[in-house]
Short mmCIF file of C-alpha atoms and ligand atoms in Angstrom, two decimals:
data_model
loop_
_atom_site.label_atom_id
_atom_site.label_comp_id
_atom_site.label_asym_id
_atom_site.label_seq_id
_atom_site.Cartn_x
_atom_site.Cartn_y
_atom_site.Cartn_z
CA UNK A 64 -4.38 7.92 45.64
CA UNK A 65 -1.50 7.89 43.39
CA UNK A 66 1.87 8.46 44.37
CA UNK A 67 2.17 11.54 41.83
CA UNK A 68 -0.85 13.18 43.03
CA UNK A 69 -0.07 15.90 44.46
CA UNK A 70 3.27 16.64 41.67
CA UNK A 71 0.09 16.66 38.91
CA UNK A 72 -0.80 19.64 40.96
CA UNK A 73 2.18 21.74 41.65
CA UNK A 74 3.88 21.10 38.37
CA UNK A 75 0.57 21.55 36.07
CA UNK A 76 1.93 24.52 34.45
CA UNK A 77 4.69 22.26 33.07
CA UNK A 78 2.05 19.77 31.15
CA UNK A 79 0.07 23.10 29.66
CA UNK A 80 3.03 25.01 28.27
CA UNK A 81 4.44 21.34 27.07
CA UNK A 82 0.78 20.73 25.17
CA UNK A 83 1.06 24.80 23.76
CA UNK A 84 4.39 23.78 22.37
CA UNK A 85 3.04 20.62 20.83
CA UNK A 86 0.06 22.64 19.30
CA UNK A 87 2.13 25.61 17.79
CA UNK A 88 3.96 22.58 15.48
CA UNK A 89 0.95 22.43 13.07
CA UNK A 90 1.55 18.47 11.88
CA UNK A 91 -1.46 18.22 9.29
CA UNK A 92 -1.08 14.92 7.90
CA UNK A 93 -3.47 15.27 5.79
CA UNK A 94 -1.12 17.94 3.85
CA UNK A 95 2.26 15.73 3.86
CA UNK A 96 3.73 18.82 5.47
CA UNK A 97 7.46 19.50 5.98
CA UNK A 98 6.88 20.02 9.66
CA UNK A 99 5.57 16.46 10.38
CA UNK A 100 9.12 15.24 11.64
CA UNK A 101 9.67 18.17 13.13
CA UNK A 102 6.64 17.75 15.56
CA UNK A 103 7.79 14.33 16.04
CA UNK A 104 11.12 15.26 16.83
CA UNK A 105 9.93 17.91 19.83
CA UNK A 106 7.27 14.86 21.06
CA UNK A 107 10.93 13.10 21.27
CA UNK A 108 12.60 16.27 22.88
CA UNK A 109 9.91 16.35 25.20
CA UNK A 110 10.02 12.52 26.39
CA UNK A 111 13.87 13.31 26.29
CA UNK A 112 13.37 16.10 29.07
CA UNK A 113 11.03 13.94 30.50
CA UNK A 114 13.36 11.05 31.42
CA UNK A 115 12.00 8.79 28.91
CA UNK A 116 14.40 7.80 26.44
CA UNK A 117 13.43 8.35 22.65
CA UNK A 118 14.20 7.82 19.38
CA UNK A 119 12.67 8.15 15.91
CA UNK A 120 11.58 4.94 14.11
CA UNK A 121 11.61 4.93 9.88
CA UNK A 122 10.65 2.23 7.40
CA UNK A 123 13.11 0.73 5.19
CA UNK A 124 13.55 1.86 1.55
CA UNK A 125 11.68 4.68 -0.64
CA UNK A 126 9.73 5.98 2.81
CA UNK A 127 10.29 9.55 2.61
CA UNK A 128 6.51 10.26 2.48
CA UNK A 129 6.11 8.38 5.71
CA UNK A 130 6.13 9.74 8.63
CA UNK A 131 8.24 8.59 11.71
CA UNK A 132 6.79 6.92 14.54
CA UNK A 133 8.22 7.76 18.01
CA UNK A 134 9.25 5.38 20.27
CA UNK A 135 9.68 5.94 24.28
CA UNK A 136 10.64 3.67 26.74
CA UNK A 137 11.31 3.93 30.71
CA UNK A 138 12.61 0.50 32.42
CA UNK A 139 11.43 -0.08 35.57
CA UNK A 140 14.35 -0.46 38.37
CA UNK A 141 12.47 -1.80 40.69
CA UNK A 142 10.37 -4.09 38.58
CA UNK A 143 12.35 -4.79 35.55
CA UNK A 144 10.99 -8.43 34.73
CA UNK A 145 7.51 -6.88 35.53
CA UNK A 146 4.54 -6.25 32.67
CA UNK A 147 4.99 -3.43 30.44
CA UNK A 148 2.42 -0.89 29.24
CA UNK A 149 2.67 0.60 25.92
CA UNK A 150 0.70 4.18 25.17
CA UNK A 151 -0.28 4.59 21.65
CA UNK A 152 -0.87 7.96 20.38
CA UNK A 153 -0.37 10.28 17.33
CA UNK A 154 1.17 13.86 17.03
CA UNK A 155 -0.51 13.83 13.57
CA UNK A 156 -4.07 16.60 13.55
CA UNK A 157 -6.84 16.99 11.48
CA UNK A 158 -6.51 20.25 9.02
CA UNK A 159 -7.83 23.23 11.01
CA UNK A 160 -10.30 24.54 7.47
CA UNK A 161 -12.32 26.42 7.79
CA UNK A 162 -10.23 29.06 9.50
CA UNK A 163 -12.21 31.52 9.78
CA UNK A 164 -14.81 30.24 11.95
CA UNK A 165 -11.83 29.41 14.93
CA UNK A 166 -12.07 32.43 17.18
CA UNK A 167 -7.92 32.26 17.31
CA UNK A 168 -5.23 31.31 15.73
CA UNK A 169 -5.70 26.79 15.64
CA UNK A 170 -2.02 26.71 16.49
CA UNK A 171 -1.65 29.37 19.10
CA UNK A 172 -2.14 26.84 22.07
CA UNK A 173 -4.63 29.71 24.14
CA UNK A 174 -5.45 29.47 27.69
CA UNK A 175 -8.36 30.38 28.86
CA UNK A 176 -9.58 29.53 32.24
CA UNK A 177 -10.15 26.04 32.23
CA UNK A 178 -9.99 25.96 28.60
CA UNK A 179 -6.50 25.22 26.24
CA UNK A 180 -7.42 25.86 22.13
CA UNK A 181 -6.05 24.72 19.48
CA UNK A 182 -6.18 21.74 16.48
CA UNK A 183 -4.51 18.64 18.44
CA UNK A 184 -5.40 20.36 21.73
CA UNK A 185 -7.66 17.05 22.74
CA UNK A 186 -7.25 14.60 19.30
CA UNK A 187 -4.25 13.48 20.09
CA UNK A 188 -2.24 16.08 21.81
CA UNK A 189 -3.73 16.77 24.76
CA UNK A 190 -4.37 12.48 25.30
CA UNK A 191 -0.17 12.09 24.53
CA UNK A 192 1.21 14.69 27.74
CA UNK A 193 -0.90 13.39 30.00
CA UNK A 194 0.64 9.89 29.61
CA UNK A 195 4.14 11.38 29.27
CA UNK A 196 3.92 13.61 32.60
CA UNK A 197 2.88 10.83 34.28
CA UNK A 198 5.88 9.01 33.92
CA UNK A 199 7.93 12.11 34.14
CA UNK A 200 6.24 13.17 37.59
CA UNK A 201 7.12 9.29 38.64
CA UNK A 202 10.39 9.48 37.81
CA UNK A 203 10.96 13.16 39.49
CA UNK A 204 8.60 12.05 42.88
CA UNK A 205 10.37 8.49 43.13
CA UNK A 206 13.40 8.35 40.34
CA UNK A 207 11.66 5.08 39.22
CA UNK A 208 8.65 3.94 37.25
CA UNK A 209 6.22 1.07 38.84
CA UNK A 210 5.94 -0.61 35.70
CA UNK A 211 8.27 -1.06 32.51
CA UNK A 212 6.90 1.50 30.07
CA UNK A 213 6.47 2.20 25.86
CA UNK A 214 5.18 5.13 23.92
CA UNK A 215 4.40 4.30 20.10
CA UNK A 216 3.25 7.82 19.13
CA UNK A 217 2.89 7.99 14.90
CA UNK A 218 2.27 10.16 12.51
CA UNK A 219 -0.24 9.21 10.45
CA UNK A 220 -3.50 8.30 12.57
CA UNK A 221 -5.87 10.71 11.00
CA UNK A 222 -5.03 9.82 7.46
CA UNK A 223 -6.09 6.22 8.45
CA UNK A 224 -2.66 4.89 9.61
CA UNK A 225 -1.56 3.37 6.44
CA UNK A 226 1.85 2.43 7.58
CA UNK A 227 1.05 1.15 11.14
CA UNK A 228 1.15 -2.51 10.53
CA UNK A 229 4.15 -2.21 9.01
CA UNK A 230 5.96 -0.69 11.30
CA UNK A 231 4.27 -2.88 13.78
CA UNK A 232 5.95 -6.46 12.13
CA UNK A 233 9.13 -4.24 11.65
CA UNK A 234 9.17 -3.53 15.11
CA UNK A 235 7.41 -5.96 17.07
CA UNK A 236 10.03 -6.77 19.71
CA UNK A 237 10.67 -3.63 20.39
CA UNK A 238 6.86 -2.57 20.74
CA UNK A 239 6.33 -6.01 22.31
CA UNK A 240 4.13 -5.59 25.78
CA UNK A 241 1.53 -6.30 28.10
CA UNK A 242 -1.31 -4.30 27.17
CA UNK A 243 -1.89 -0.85 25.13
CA UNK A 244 -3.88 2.28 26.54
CA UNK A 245 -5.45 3.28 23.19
CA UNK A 246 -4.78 6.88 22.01
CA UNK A 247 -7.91 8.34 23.00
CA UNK A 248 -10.49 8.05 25.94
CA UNK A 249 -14.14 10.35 26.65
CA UNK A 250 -15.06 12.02 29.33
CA UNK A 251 -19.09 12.27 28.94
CA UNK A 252 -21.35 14.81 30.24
CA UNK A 253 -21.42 13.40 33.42
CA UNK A 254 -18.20 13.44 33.86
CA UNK A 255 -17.70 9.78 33.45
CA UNK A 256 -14.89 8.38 31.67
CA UNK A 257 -16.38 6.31 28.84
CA UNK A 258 -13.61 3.30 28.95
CA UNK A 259 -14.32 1.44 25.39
CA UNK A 260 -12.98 -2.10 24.55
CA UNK A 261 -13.17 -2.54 20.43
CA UNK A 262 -13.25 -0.88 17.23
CA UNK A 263 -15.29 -1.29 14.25
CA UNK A 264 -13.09 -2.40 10.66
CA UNK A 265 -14.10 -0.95 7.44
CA UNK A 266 -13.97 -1.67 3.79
CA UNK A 267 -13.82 1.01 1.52
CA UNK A 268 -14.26 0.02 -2.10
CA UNK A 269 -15.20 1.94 -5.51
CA UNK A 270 -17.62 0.71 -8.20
CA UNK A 271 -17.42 1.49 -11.93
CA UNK A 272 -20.39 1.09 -14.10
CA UNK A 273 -19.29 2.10 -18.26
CA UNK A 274 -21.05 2.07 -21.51
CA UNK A 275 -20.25 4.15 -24.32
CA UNK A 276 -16.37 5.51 -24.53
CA UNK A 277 -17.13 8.90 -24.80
CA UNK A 278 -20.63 11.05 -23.13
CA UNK A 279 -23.31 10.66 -25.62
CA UNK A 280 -26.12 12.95 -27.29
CA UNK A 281 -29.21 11.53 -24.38
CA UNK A 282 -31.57 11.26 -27.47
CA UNK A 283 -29.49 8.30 -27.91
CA UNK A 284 -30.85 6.78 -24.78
CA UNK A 285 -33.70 4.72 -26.64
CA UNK A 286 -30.82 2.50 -27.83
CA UNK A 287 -27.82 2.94 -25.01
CA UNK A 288 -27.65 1.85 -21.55
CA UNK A 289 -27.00 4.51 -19.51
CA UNK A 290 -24.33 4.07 -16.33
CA UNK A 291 -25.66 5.83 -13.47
CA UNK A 292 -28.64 3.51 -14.22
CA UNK A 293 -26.66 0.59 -14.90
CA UNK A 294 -25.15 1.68 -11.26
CA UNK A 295 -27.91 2.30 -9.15
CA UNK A 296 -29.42 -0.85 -10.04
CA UNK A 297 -26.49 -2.64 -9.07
CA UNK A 298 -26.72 -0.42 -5.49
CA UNK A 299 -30.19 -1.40 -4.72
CA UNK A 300 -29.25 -5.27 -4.69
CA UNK A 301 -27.06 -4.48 -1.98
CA UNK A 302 -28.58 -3.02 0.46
CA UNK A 303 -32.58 -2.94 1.89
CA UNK A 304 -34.61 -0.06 2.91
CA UNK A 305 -34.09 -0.67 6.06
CA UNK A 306 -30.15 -0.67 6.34
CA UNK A 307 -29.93 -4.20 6.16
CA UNK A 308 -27.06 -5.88 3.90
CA UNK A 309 -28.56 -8.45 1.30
CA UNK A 310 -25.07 -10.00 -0.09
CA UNK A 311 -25.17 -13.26 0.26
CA UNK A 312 -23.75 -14.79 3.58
CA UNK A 313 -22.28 -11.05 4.65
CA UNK A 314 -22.78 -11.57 8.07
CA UNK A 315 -21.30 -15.52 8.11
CA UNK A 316 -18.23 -14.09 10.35
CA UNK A 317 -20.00 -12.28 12.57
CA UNK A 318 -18.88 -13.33 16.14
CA UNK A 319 -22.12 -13.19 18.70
CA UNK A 320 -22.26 -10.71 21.78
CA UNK A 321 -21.21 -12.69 24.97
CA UNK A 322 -23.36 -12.18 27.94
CA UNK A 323 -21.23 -10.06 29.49
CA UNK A 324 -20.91 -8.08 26.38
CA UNK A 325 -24.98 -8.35 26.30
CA UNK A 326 -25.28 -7.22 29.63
CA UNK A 327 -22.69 -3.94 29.11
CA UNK A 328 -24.93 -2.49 25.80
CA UNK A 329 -28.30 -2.83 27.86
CA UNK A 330 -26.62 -0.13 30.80
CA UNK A 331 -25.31 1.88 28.24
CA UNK A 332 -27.55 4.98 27.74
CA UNK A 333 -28.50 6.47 24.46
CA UNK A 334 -30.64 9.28 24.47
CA UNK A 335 -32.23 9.04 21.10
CA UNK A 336 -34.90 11.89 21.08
CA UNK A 337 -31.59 14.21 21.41
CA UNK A 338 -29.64 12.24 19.04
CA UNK A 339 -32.86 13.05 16.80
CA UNK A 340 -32.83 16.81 17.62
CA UNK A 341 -28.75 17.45 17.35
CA UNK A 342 -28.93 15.46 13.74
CA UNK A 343 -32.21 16.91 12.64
CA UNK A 344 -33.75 13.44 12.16
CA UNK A 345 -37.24 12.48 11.59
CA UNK A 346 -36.37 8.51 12.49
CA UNK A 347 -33.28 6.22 12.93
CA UNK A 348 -33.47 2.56 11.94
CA UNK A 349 -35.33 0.34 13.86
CA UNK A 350 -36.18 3.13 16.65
CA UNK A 351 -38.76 1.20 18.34
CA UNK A 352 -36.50 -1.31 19.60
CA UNK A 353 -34.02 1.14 21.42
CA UNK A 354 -31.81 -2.42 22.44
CA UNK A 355 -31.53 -2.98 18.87
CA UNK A 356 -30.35 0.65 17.95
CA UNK A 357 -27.98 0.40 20.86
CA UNK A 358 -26.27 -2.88 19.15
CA UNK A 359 -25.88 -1.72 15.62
CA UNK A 360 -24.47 1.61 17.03
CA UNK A 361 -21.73 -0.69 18.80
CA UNK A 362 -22.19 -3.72 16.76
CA UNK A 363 -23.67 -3.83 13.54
CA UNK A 364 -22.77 -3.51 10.36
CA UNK A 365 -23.21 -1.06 7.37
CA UNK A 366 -23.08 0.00 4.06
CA UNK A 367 -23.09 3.73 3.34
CA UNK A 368 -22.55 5.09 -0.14
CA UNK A 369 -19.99 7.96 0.53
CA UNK A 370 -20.15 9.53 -2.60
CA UNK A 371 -22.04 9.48 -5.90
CA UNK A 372 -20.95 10.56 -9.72
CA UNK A 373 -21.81 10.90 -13.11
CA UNK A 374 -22.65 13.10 -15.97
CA UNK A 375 -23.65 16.71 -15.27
CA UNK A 376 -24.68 18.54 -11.95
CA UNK A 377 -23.99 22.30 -13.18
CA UNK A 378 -26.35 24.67 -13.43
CA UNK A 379 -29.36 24.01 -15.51
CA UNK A 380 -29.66 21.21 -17.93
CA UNK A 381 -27.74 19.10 -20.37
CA UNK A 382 -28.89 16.43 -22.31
CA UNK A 383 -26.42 14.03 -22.07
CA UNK A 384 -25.40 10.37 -21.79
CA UNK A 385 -22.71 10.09 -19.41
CA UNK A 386 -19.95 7.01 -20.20
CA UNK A 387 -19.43 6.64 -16.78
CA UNK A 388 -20.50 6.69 -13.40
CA UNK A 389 -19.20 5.52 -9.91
CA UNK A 390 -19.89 5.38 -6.45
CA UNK A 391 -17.74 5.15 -3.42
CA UNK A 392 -18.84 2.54 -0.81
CA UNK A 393 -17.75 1.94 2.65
CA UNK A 394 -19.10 -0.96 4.52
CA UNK A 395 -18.32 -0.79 8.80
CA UNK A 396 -17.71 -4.35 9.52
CA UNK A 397 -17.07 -6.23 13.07
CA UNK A 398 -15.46 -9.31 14.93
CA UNK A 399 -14.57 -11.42 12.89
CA UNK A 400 -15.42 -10.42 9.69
CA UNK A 401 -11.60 -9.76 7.47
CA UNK A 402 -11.88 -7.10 4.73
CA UNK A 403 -10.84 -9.41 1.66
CA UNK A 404 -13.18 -12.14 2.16
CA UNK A 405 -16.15 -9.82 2.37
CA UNK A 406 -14.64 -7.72 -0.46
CA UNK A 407 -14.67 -11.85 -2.59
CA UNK A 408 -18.38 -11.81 -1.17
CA UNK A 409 -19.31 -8.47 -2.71
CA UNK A 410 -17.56 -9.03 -5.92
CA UNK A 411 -19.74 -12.79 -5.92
CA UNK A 412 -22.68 -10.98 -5.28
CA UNK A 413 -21.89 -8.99 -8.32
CA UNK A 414 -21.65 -11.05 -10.68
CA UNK A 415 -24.42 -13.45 -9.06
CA UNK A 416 -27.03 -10.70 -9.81
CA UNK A 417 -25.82 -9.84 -13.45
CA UNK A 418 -23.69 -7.41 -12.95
CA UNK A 419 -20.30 -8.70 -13.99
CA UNK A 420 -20.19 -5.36 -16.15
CA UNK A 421 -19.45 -3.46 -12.64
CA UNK A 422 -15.71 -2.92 -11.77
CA UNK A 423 -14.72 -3.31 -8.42
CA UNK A 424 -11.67 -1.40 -6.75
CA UNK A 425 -10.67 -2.48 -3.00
CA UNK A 426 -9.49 0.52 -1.54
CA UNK A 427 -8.67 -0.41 2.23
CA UNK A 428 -9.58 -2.86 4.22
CA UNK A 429 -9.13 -2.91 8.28
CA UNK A 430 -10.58 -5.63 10.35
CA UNK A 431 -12.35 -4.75 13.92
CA UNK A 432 -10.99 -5.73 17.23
CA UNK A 433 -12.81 -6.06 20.70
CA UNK A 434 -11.48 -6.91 23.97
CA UNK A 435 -13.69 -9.46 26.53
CA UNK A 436 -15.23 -7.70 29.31
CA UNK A 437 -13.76 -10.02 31.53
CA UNK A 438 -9.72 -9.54 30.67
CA UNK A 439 -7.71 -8.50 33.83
CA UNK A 440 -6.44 -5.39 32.07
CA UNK A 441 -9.66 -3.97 31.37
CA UNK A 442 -10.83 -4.75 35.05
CA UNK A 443 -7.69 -2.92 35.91
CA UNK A 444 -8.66 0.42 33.93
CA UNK A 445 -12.24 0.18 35.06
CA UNK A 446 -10.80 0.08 38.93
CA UNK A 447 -8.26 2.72 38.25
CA UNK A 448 -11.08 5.12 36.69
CA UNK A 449 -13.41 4.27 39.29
CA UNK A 450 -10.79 5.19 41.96
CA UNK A 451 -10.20 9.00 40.33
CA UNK A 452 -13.20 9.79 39.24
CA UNK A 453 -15.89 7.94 41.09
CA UNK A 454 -17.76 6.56 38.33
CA UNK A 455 -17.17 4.78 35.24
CA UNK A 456 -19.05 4.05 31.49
CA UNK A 457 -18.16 0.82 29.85
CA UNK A 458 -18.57 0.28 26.19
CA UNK A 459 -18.13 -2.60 24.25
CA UNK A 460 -16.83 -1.13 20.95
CA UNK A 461 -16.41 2.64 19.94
CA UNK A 462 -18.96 2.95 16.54
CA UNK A 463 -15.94 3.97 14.47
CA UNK A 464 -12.66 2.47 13.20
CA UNK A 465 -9.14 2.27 14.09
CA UNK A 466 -6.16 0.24 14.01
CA UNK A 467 -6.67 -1.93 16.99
CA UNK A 468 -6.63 -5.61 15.87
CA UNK A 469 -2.98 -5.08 14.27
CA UNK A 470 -2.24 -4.20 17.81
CA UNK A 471 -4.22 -7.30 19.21
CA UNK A 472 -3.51 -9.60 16.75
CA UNK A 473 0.88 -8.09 15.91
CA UNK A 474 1.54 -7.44 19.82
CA UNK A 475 -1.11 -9.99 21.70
CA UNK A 476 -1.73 -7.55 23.89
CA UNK A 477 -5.20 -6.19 25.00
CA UNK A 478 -6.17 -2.51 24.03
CA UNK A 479 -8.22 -0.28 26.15
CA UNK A 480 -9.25 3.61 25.24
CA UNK A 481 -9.30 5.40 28.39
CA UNK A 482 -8.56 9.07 28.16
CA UNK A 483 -8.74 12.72 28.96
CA UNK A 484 -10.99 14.03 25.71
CA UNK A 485 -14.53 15.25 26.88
CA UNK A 486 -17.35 14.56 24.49
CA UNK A 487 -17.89 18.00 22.93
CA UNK A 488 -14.29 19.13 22.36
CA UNK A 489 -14.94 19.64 18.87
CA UNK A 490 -12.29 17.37 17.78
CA UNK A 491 -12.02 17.68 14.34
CA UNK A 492 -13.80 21.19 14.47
CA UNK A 493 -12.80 24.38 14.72
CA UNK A 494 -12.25 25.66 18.23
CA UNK A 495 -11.09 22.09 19.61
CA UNK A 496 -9.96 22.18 23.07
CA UNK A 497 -9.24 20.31 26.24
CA UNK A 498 -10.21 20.73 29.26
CA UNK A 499 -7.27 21.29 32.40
CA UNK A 500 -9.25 20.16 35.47
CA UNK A 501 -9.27 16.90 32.90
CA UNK A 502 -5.71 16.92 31.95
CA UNK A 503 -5.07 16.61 35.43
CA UNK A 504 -7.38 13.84 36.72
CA UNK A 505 -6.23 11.66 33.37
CA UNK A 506 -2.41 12.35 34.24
CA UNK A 507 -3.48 11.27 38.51
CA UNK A 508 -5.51 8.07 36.71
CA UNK A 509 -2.90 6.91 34.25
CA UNK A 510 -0.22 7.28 37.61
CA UNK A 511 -3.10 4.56 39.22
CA UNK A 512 -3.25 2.48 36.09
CA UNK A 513 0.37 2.12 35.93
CA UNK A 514 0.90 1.35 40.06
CA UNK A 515 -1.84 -1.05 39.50
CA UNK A 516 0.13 -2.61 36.66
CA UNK A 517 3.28 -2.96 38.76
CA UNK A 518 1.74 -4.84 41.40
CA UNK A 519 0.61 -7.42 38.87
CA UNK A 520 2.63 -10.55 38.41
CA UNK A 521 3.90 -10.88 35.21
CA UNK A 522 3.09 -14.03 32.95
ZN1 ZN B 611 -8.76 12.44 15.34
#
């Protein structure tokens, strides 16, 4: 049991009316909205209240359209040469559209029951005050913190970060620390915390395929190469019916699952006749080998056309030629694959298969990141989870992407997602909310994690 156990309890109301405040700012990121820095300066009032000290962190130059990062920090008195913990989040949200399908206002913040509403209420919000109140119930039960502490909360995590890295070299002594609790964490169905060690990169490129310069009459078509042709034949030498990637030496990089690793996807569950049923799917790649499903869903890669255009798509028909056509390509990629060699790979296999013709934009480019298994952070979240909540899910890599190996590969530090967000919170839906009876156990575990990371020695 954590020292701020029983404070979680008697001072709840505090955290709730903390995460309405943060909710009623709406920070759409997305939008580029006006009231971006103004959310991040009330995330800094709120550290500031909190006993954390705060300030807000810009990039040099032109940056106006960026948008701050925050930065927190609490030194341990008692253990001031001891390891530090950074929390990463993001006061940024998704847009709340389509409105009309919330059953309140996004940004009101409601309570209900067990229930707070609202765009940000889990994704990040909700994840952020549970790791500030548990420093500020620390410093209000003890007037110290058991480990040195950092908060790098930016603005700019659902519009893919774009800025992080920078502001990670800019800053790196000051974010310098131990080890990072990533900015989100599930809670499953069973309510066990899902604690999840990597994250997939991505490449996101565009193709180009042009003829003519202008849309021709399509009678013309017995003499002129059409695009969208011209482009879907370059598509179908890069990828099989089957999902598998047929560039040449793609998967070179890959690094192999360790045993441990192994061991970790074979106990994770995945119920695929209700994966089937919620996605209205007839089959799923390689179905009959449910091991194999389970390791491309943590550890294979892709490539997914994202979008498709050319000539006309209004109602009924017009015989034309388009001049153009393009597609929109992004390809999930894993350890240790690096975006701009497989981006050289894809523009080789190109040209290697005639179709030098084809433009090629790179677009962005993040590489994955995952943490061994066997690193003494991760064994310390695992412990710390198991301790509140009985039970614990470990997962190798989450299936999506996020900026994890700047903080890996900037910082040196391990990353682990552990976190208060249950699994159908409709983040990124309308209605999104968190749950309190999981606000509080997160705030009581992150008080564990971070007495657990006191008592280590430090390097
Ligand atoms: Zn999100």
């Amino acid at each position: 049991m954590t020292l701020i156990a029983s404070r979680v309890d008697s001072d709840i109301e505090t955290l709730t009316s903390q995460l309405q405040q943060l909710i009623r700012v709406p920070s759409v990121s997305a939008k580029k909205q006006l009231t971006m820095t103004k959310c991040a300066e009330l995330v800094g009032k709120i550290m500031s209240d909190s006993g954390i000290s705060s300030e807000l962190l810009k990039l040099d130059g032109n940056s106006k359209q960026v948008s701050p990062i925050v930065y927190g920090e609490v030194k341990s008195k008692s253990n001031p040469n001891g390891k530090t913990i950074l929390f990463y989040n993001h006061y940024d949200v998704q847009p709340a559209e389509p409105i009309e399908l919330w059953h309140d206002d996004p940004f009101s913040g409601k309570i209900d029951g067990n229930f707070i509403y609202g765009r940000g209420a889990s994704d990040d919000k909700g994840e952020l005050i549970t790791r500030i109140k548990a420093v500020a119930y620390f410093l209000n039960e003890t007037g110290d913190v058991p480990c040195n502490v950092k908060f790098l909360v930016e603005g700019e995590e659902e519009i893919g970060s774009s800025h992080l890295e920078q502001y990670l070299w800019k800053y790196r002594e000051k974010f310098s620390c131990d080890a990072t609790i990533w900015e989100f964490g599930y809670i499953d169905e069973h309510e066990r915390p899902i604690i999840s060690l990597g994250m997939k990169g991505l490449l996101c490129v565009e193709l180009h395929a042009k003829c003519a310069n202008a849309d021709l009459h399509s009678s013309l078509a017995a003499l002129v190469e059409n695009p969208a042709w011209r482009l879907v034949h370059a598509l179908k030498t890069i990828r099989d019916e089957n999902g598998k990637i047929k560039i040449k030496n793609w998967n070179n990089d890959i690094r192999d699952f360790s045993h441990e690793e192994l061991e970790c996807i074979r106990q994770e569950e995945f119920d695929l006749p209700s994966f089937k049923k919620n996605y209205g799917l007839t089959h799923v790649f390689n179905e009959n080998d449910i091991e194999e499903t389970k390791k491309a869903n943590v550890g294979g890669v892709t490539s997914n056309i994202s979008g498709l255009f050319s000539g006309y798509i209004g109602e009924g028909s017009k015989t034309v030629l388009p001049s153009i056509a393009m597609a929109k390509l992004d390809f999930r990629l894993v350890p240790d694959m690096m975006p701009q060699k497989q981006f050289q790979l894809l523009r080789e296999h190109l040209d290697n298969n005639g179709f030098k013709d084809i433009q090629l934009k790179f677009l962005s480019g993040e590489p994955a990141c995952r943490i061994p298994l066997n690193d003494n952070f991760v064994k310390l979240v695992v412990a710390s989870a198991i301790e509140e909540y009985g039970q614990v899910v470990k997962s190798v890599s989450s299936a999506g992407t996020g900026p994890m190996w700047y903080f890996n590969n900037i910082l040196g530090c391990p990353c682990v997602s552990f976190g208060c967000t249950y699994k159908y919170s409709r983040i990124h839906s309308p209605n999104e909310f968190v749950r309190i009876d999981l606000l509080k156990r997160t705030t009581r575990c992150i008080g564990i994690i971070m007495e657990k990371f006191g008592n280590t020695v430090a390097n």
